[in-house]
Structure formats: structure tokens, C-alpha cells
Amino acid sequence: MRLDKLLADMNLGTRKDLKQEIRRGDVLVNGTPVKDPGFSVDGSEEILWKGKRVRYAAYEYYLLNKPAGVISASEDPKQETVLDLLGPDRRRDLFPVGRLDKDTVGLLLITNDGDLAHQLLSPKKHVDKTYYARITGRVTQEDVDAFREGFDVDESLHTLPARLEILSDSEVKVTIREGKFHQIKRMFQARGMEVLYLKRLSMGPLSLDPDLPEGSFRTLTEEELTSLRSCTAQS
Ligand code: URA
């Protein structure tokens, strides 16, 4: 990777400013000033930027408990995004893996690992996503059967088999293997109900951490990362 890109990814400045700093000799690679912004590095080098050690990790993984009112985008000129919740010092190449609606809360994985994200979102991999929902109306065994078999939501969506578990008259757990736009809300609408509250509890082997308040995040543990990688490798 280019030296200026590595520094920009670590959020040390704009690419333009970093190029100038490199040309000025402000960046040392393994003890030597490198004046070429395109100098090739792989992150294993000792890099000093303005005298400060740059700690480079190729990939970062965060588990966020998304609050309502925040959009699942990388940037937006007007609205707060899930990445804003990670703070101003976050690296620049992070993105959310899939989208939750603005009013949906719960588990969201944020990373810069495009390969893993692609695998987790691939319809072929069938990674289960489980949600808790509060709905208007009353869920019946017929709804459970329809969800299990798959049904026509509208002309554009025939659902794959899903698991619907009734917790009470108006509370359910739903597990789906796809992630179409507003999927859960559309599934209930098609059955004459409306989703009032939606929270994602898990994605594949990754579960929402009960110790993580809404709006907070933490890095994934090695165990979580290993289980995520192996679930996409198997299915
Ligand atoms: N289904 C929805 O309708 N909304 C979400 O945010 C996620 C799944």
C-alpha cells in the first residue's frame, strides 16, 4: 500500500496534507525519512509521523449497539451516522456491514475488512440474522407457518424460509437469512401487522453484548472474529 494511503487510513490527515508532510521529510520509515508519498509499505514497518509512532492494523472490527435516530451510512452531510458514534479519531476506511433502518436498534458490525463483509452479506452464505420485534396485532401459528415456508411479500420479494418465535401476543423473535430493504417490516406488513420496535440481536455467531449500552461500541474479541470467519467459510 502507498505510504500516504496508510497514513490517511489511520486518520492522520488528508491525503493532500500527508503528501506534503512526506515530501518535507516528516515521515520516517524504519528510521529513514521517506520523501515519496507512493512509497510501498505493508504496515509491518516502524513508521514515525511527526515523531509519533503510527500503529497500523490492517483490519479493525467493532461491535456497535446502534441506537435509534442514527443512519447506517459511512458519511452524511446532515444526519448522524453509525461511524460518527466511533468518534473523530476513527480510521477513515471503516463501514457498517449491511444496514439497519434509522429507527432500528441493536447489533451492527463495523469494519474495514471488505472480504469478510462481502461474505457475511452474500445471499449464498445464508448468515442468520435474529431480531426482537414488537408489533401491532396478534401473531398466530399461521404466521409462523408462513414465515417457515416463505411467502410473497410483494411483487419484488418472495422470502426465504424464516423462523418466527412468538414471545407474547405482540412480541416476537424473527430469524431471517437475507437482508432485503425493510425486510422484517415488510414481512409483517404483508401479514397485516406493523413493526413498532425492532432490535437486532445477532448476526451469525455474533450476539449483541448485554454489557454494551445503546450508542456504545467495542472491538471484537479474537473468539468472535474466529467464529465469524469460520461461519462464512463453512456455509
Ligand atoms: N428489517 C427491517 O425492516 N429493518 C431493519 O432495520 C432490519 C431488518
CSV table of C-alpha atoms and ligand atoms in Angstrom, one decimal:
chain,number,residue,atom,x,y,z
A,1,MET,CA,0.0,0.0,0.0
A,2,ARG,CA,1.1,3.6,-0.6
A,3,LEU,CA,2.6,5.4,2.4
A,4,ASP,CA,0.2,8.3,2.1
A,5,LYS,CA,-2.8,6.0,2.0
A,6,LEU,CA,-1.7,4.1,5.1
A,7,LEU,CA,-1.4,7.4,7.0
A,8,ALA,CA,-4.7,8.7,5.6
A,9,ASP,CA,-6.5,5.4,6.6
A,10,MET,CA,-5.2,5.9,10.1
A,11,ASN,CA,-6.9,9.3,10.1
A,12,LEU,CA,-3.7,11.4,10.4
A,13,GLY,CA,-4.8,14.0,7.8
A,14,THR,CA,-6.0,14.5,4.3
A,15,ARG,CA,-4.1,12.7,1.5
A,16,LYS,CA,-3.0,16.2,0.2
A,17,ASP,CA,-1.6,17.3,3.6
A,18,LEU,CA,0.1,14.0,4.2
A,19,LYS,CA,1.8,14.1,0.8
A,20,GLN,CA,3.2,17.5,1.6
A,21,GLU,CA,4.4,16.2,5.1
A,22,ILE,CA,6.0,13.2,3.5
A,23,ARG,CA,7.8,15.3,0.9
A,24,ARG,CA,9.0,17.6,3.7
A,25,GLY,CA,10.6,14.6,5.4
A,26,ASP,CA,8.2,14.5,8.3
A,27,VAL,CA,7.7,10.7,8.0
A,28,LEU,CA,10.3,8.1,8.8
A,29,VAL,CA,10.1,4.5,7.7
A,30,ASN,CA,12.4,2.2,9.7
A,31,GLY,CA,14.4,5.2,10.8
A,32,THR,CA,14.8,6.8,7.4
A,33,PRO,CA,12.9,9.8,6.0
A,34,VAL,CA,10.9,8.7,3.0
A,35,LYS,CA,10.0,11.6,0.7
A,36,ASP,CA,8.0,9.6,-1.8
A,37,PRO,CA,4.2,9.6,-0.9
A,38,GLY,CA,3.8,6.5,-3.1
A,39,PHE,CA,6.5,4.6,-1.2
A,40,SER,CA,5.3,1.0,-0.8
A,41,VAL,CA,4.6,-0.2,2.8
A,42,ASP,CA,2.7,-3.2,4.3
A,43,GLY,CA,2.3,-1.9,7.8
A,44,SER,CA,5.0,-4.1,9.3
A,45,GLU,CA,7.5,-1.2,9.2
A,46,GLU,CA,8.2,1.1,12.1
A,47,ILE,CA,6.6,4.3,10.9
A,48,LEU,CA,7.1,7.7,12.6
A,49,TRP,CA,4.8,10.5,11.6
A,50,LYS,CA,5.9,13.9,13.1
A,51,GLY,CA,7.9,11.9,15.7
A,52,LYS,CA,4.9,9.8,16.7
A,53,ARG,CA,4.7,6.0,16.2
A,54,VAL,CA,1.9,5.0,13.8
A,55,ARG,CA,0.2,1.8,14.9
A,56,TYR,CA,-1.2,0.2,11.9
A,57,ALA,CA,-3.6,-2.7,12.0
A,58,ALA,CA,-4.7,-3.9,8.6
A,59,TYR,CA,-8.2,-4.6,9.8
A,60,GLU,CA,-10.3,-3.4,12.6
A,61,TYR,CA,-13.6,-4.8,13.8
A,62,TYR,CA,-16.2,-3.2,16.1
A,63,LEU,CA,-19.4,-4.4,17.6
A,64,LEU,CA,-21.8,-1.4,17.9
A,65,ASN,CA,-25.1,-1.3,19.7
A,66,LYS,CA,-26.9,1.0,17.3
A,67,PRO,CA,-29.3,3.5,18.9
A,68,ALA,CA,-32.4,4.8,17.1
A,69,GLY,CA,-32.1,8.0,15.1
A,70,VAL,CA,-28.7,7.3,13.6
A,71,ILE,CA,-28.3,6.2,10.0
A,72,SER,CA,-26.3,3.2,8.8
A,73,ALA,CA,-24.1,5.1,6.3
A,74,SER,CA,-20.4,5.9,6.3
A,75,GLU,CA,-21.0,9.6,6.0
A,76,ASP,CA,-23.8,12.1,5.6
A,77,PRO,CA,-23.7,15.8,5.4
A,78,LYS,CA,-26.8,16.3,7.7
A,79,GLN,CA,-27.5,13.2,9.7
A,80,GLU,CA,-25.5,11.5,12.4
A,81,THR,CA,-24.1,8.2,11.1
A,82,VAL,CA,-23.1,5.0,12.9
A,83,LEU,CA,-19.5,5.9,12.2
A,84,ASP,CA,-19.8,9.2,13.9
A,85,LEU,CA,-20.5,7.1,17.1
A,86,LEU,CA,-17.0,5.7,16.9
A,87,GLY,CA,-15.6,9.2,17.5
A,88,PRO,CA,-13.4,11.6,15.5
A,89,ASP,CA,-10.2,9.6,15.7
A,90,ARG,CA,-11.6,6.6,13.9
A,91,ARG,CA,-9.8,5.4,10.8
A,92,ARG,CA,-11.3,6.5,7.5
A,93,ASP,CA,-11.9,3.3,5.7
A,94,LEU,CA,-14.5,1.8,8.1
A,95,PHE,CA,-18.0,1.0,7.0
A,96,PRO,CA,-21.1,-0.8,8.5
A,97,VAL,CA,-21.7,-4.3,7.4
A,98,GLY,CA,-25.2,-4.0,6.0
A,99,ARG,CA,-27.8,-1.6,7.1
A,100,LEU,CA,-30.3,-1.2,9.9
A,101,ASP,CA,-33.1,1.3,9.4
A,102,LYS,CA,-32.8,4.6,11.2
A,103,ASP,CA,-35.3,3.5,13.9
A,104,THR,CA,-33.8,0.0,14.3
A,105,VAL,CA,-31.5,-0.6,17.2
A,106,GLY,CA,-29.0,-3.3,18.1
A,107,LEU,CA,-26.1,-5.2,16.7
A,108,LEU,CA,-24.1,-3.7,13.9
A,109,LEU,CA,-20.7,-4.8,12.8
A,110,ILE,CA,-18.3,-2.1,11.6
A,111,THR,CA,-15.1,-2.9,9.9
A,112,ASN,CA,-12.7,-2.1,7.0
A,113,ASP,CA,-12.5,-5.8,6.0
A,114,GLY,CA,-14.3,-5.8,2.7
A,115,ASP,CA,-13.9,-9.6,2.1
A,116,LEU,CA,-15.5,-10.6,5.4
A,117,ALA,CA,-18.3,-8.1,4.9
A,118,HIS,CA,-18.9,-9.4,1.5
A,119,GLN,CA,-19.1,-13.0,2.8
A,120,LEU,CA,-21.4,-12.1,5.6
A,121,LEU,CA,-23.8,-10.2,3.3
A,122,SER,CA,-23.7,-12.7,0.5
A,123,PRO,CA,-27.1,-14.3,0.0
A,124,LYS,CA,-25.3,-17.6,-0.8
A,125,LYS,CA,-23.8,-17.7,2.6
A,126,HIS,CA,-27.2,-17.6,4.4
A,127,VAL,CA,-25.9,-16.0,7.6
A,128,ASP,CA,-28.8,-15.9,10.0
A,129,LYS,CA,-29.9,-12.5,11.5
A,130,THR,CA,-32.1,-12.6,14.5
A,131,TYR,CA,-34.3,-9.7,15.6
A,132,TYR,CA,-36.6,-9.0,18.5
A,133,ALA,CA,-39.7,-7.1,17.4
A,134,ARG,CA,-42.8,-5.5,19.0
A,135,ILE,CA,-45.7,-5.4,16.6
A,136,THR,CA,-49.3,-4.3,16.4
A,137,GLY,CA,-51.8,-7.0,16.1
A,138,ARG,CA,-51.6,-10.6,17.1
A,139,VAL,CA,-49.2,-13.2,15.7
A,140,THR,CA,-50.7,-16.6,15.1
A,141,GLN,CA,-49.5,-20.1,14.3
A,142,GLU,CA,-50.5,-19.3,10.6
A,143,ASP,CA,-47.9,-16.5,10.6
A,144,VAL,CA,-45.3,-18.9,12.0
A,145,ASP,CA,-46.1,-21.4,9.2
A,146,ALA,CA,-46.0,-18.7,6.5
A,147,PHE,CA,-42.6,-17.4,7.7
A,148,ARG,CA,-41.3,-21.0,7.8
A,149,GLU,CA,-42.4,-21.8,4.3
A,150,GLY,CA,-41.6,-18.4,2.7
A,151,PHE,CA,-44.2,-16.2,1.2
A,152,ASP,CA,-44.8,-13.3,-1.3
A,153,VAL,CA,-44.3,-10.0,0.5
A,154,ASP,CA,-45.0,-8.2,-2.8
A,155,GLU,CA,-44.1,-8.5,-6.5
A,156,SER,CA,-40.4,-8.0,-5.7
A,157,LEU,CA,-39.9,-10.2,-2.7
A,158,HIS,CA,-40.7,-13.8,-2.0
A,159,THR,CA,-39.0,-14.6,1.3
A,160,LEU,CA,-36.7,-17.5,2.0
A,161,PRO,CA,-37.8,-19.7,4.9
A,162,ALA,CA,-37.6,-17.7,8.2
A,163,ARG,CA,-38.1,-18.6,11.8
A,164,LEU,CA,-40.8,-16.8,13.8
A,165,GLU,CA,-41.0,-17.4,17.5
A,166,ILE,CA,-43.9,-16.0,19.4
A,167,LEU,CA,-42.9,-14.5,22.8
A,168,SER,CA,-46.2,-12.9,23.6
A,169,ASP,CA,-49.3,-11.6,21.7
A,170,SER,CA,-47.2,-8.7,20.3
A,171,GLU,CA,-43.6,-9.7,20.8
A,172,VAL,CA,-41.6,-12.0,18.6
A,173,LYS,CA,-38.2,-13.2,17.6
A,174,VAL,CA,-37.6,-13.5,13.9
A,175,THR,CA,-34.6,-15.1,12.2
A,176,ILE,CA,-34.0,-14.3,8.5
A,177,ARG,CA,-31.2,-15.3,6.2
A,178,GLU,CA,-31.5,-12.5,3.8
A,179,GLY,CA,-31.4,-8.7,4.3
A,180,LYS,CA,-33.7,-7.0,1.8
A,181,PHE,CA,-34.6,-3.4,2.3
A,182,HIS,CA,-37.0,-3.1,5.3
A,183,GLN,CA,-37.4,-6.8,5.1
A,184,ILE,CA,-38.8,-7.6,8.6
A,185,LYS,CA,-41.2,-4.6,8.5
A,186,ARG,CA,-42.4,-5.6,5.0
A,187,MET,CA,-42.9,-9.2,6.1
A,188,PHE,CA,-45.2,-8.2,9.0
A,189,GLN,CA,-47.0,-5.6,6.8
A,190,ALA,CA,-47.8,-8.3,4.3
A,191,ARG,CA,-49.4,-10.3,7.2
A,192,GLY,CA,-51.4,-7.3,8.3
A,193,MET,CA,-49.2,-6.2,11.2
A,194,GLU,CA,-46.9,-3.3,11.8
A,195,VAL,CA,-43.5,-3.3,13.5
A,196,LEU,CA,-43.3,-0.8,16.3
A,197,TYR,CA,-39.8,-1.6,17.6
A,198,LEU,CA,-37.0,-3.6,16.0
A,199,LYS,CA,-33.8,-4.7,17.6
A,200,ARG,CA,-31.1,-6.9,16.0
A,201,LEU,CA,-29.9,-9.5,18.5
A,202,SER,CA,-27.4,-11.5,16.4
A,203,MET,CA,-25.7,-12.0,13.1
A,204,GLY,CA,-24.4,-15.5,12.6
A,205,PRO,CA,-22.4,-16.4,15.7
A,206,LEU,CA,-22.1,-12.8,16.8
A,207,SER,CA,-24.5,-11.7,19.5
A,208,LEU,CA,-25.4,-8.3,21.0
A,209,ASP,CA,-23.3,-7.8,24.1
A,210,PRO,CA,-25.7,-7.2,27.1
A,211,ASP,CA,-23.0,-5.0,28.7
A,212,LEU,CA,-22.9,-2.7,25.7
A,213,PRO,CA,-25.3,0.2,26.2
A,214,GLU,CA,-27.0,1.7,23.1
A,215,GLY,CA,-24.7,4.0,21.3
A,216,SER,CA,-21.6,2.2,22.6
A,217,PHE,CA,-19.1,0.0,20.8
A,218,ARG,CA,-16.2,-2.3,21.5
A,219,THR,CA,-13.7,-4.2,19.4
A,220,LEU,CA,-14.5,-7.8,18.6
A,221,THR,CA,-12.7,-10.4,20.7
A,222,GLU,CA,-10.4,-12.9,18.9
A,223,GLU,CA,-13.0,-15.6,19.6
A,224,GLU,CA,-15.8,-13.6,17.9
A,225,LEU,CA,-13.7,-12.9,14.9
A,226,THR,CA,-12.7,-16.5,14.5
A,227,SER,CA,-16.3,-17.7,14.8
A,228,LEU,CA,-17.4,-15.1,12.2
A,229,ARG,CA,-14.7,-16.2,9.8
A,230,SER,CA,-15.5,-19.8,10.2
A,231,CYS,CA,-19.2,-19.3,9.7
A,232,THR,CA,-18.6,-17.7,6.3
A,233,ALA,CA,-16.1,-20.3,5.4
A,234,GLN,CA,-18.5,-23.2,6.0
A,235,SER,CA,-21.8,-22.2,4.7
B,1,URA,N1,-35.6,-5.4,8.6
B,1,URA,C1,-36.2,-4.2,8.7
B,1,URA,O1,-37.3,-4.0,8.3
B,1,URA,N2,-35.4,-3.2,9.2
B,1,URA,C2,-34.2,-3.3,9.6
B,1,URA,O2,-33.5,-2.4,10.0
B,1,URA,C3,-33.6,-4.6,9.5
B,1,URA,C4,-34.4,-5.6,9.1
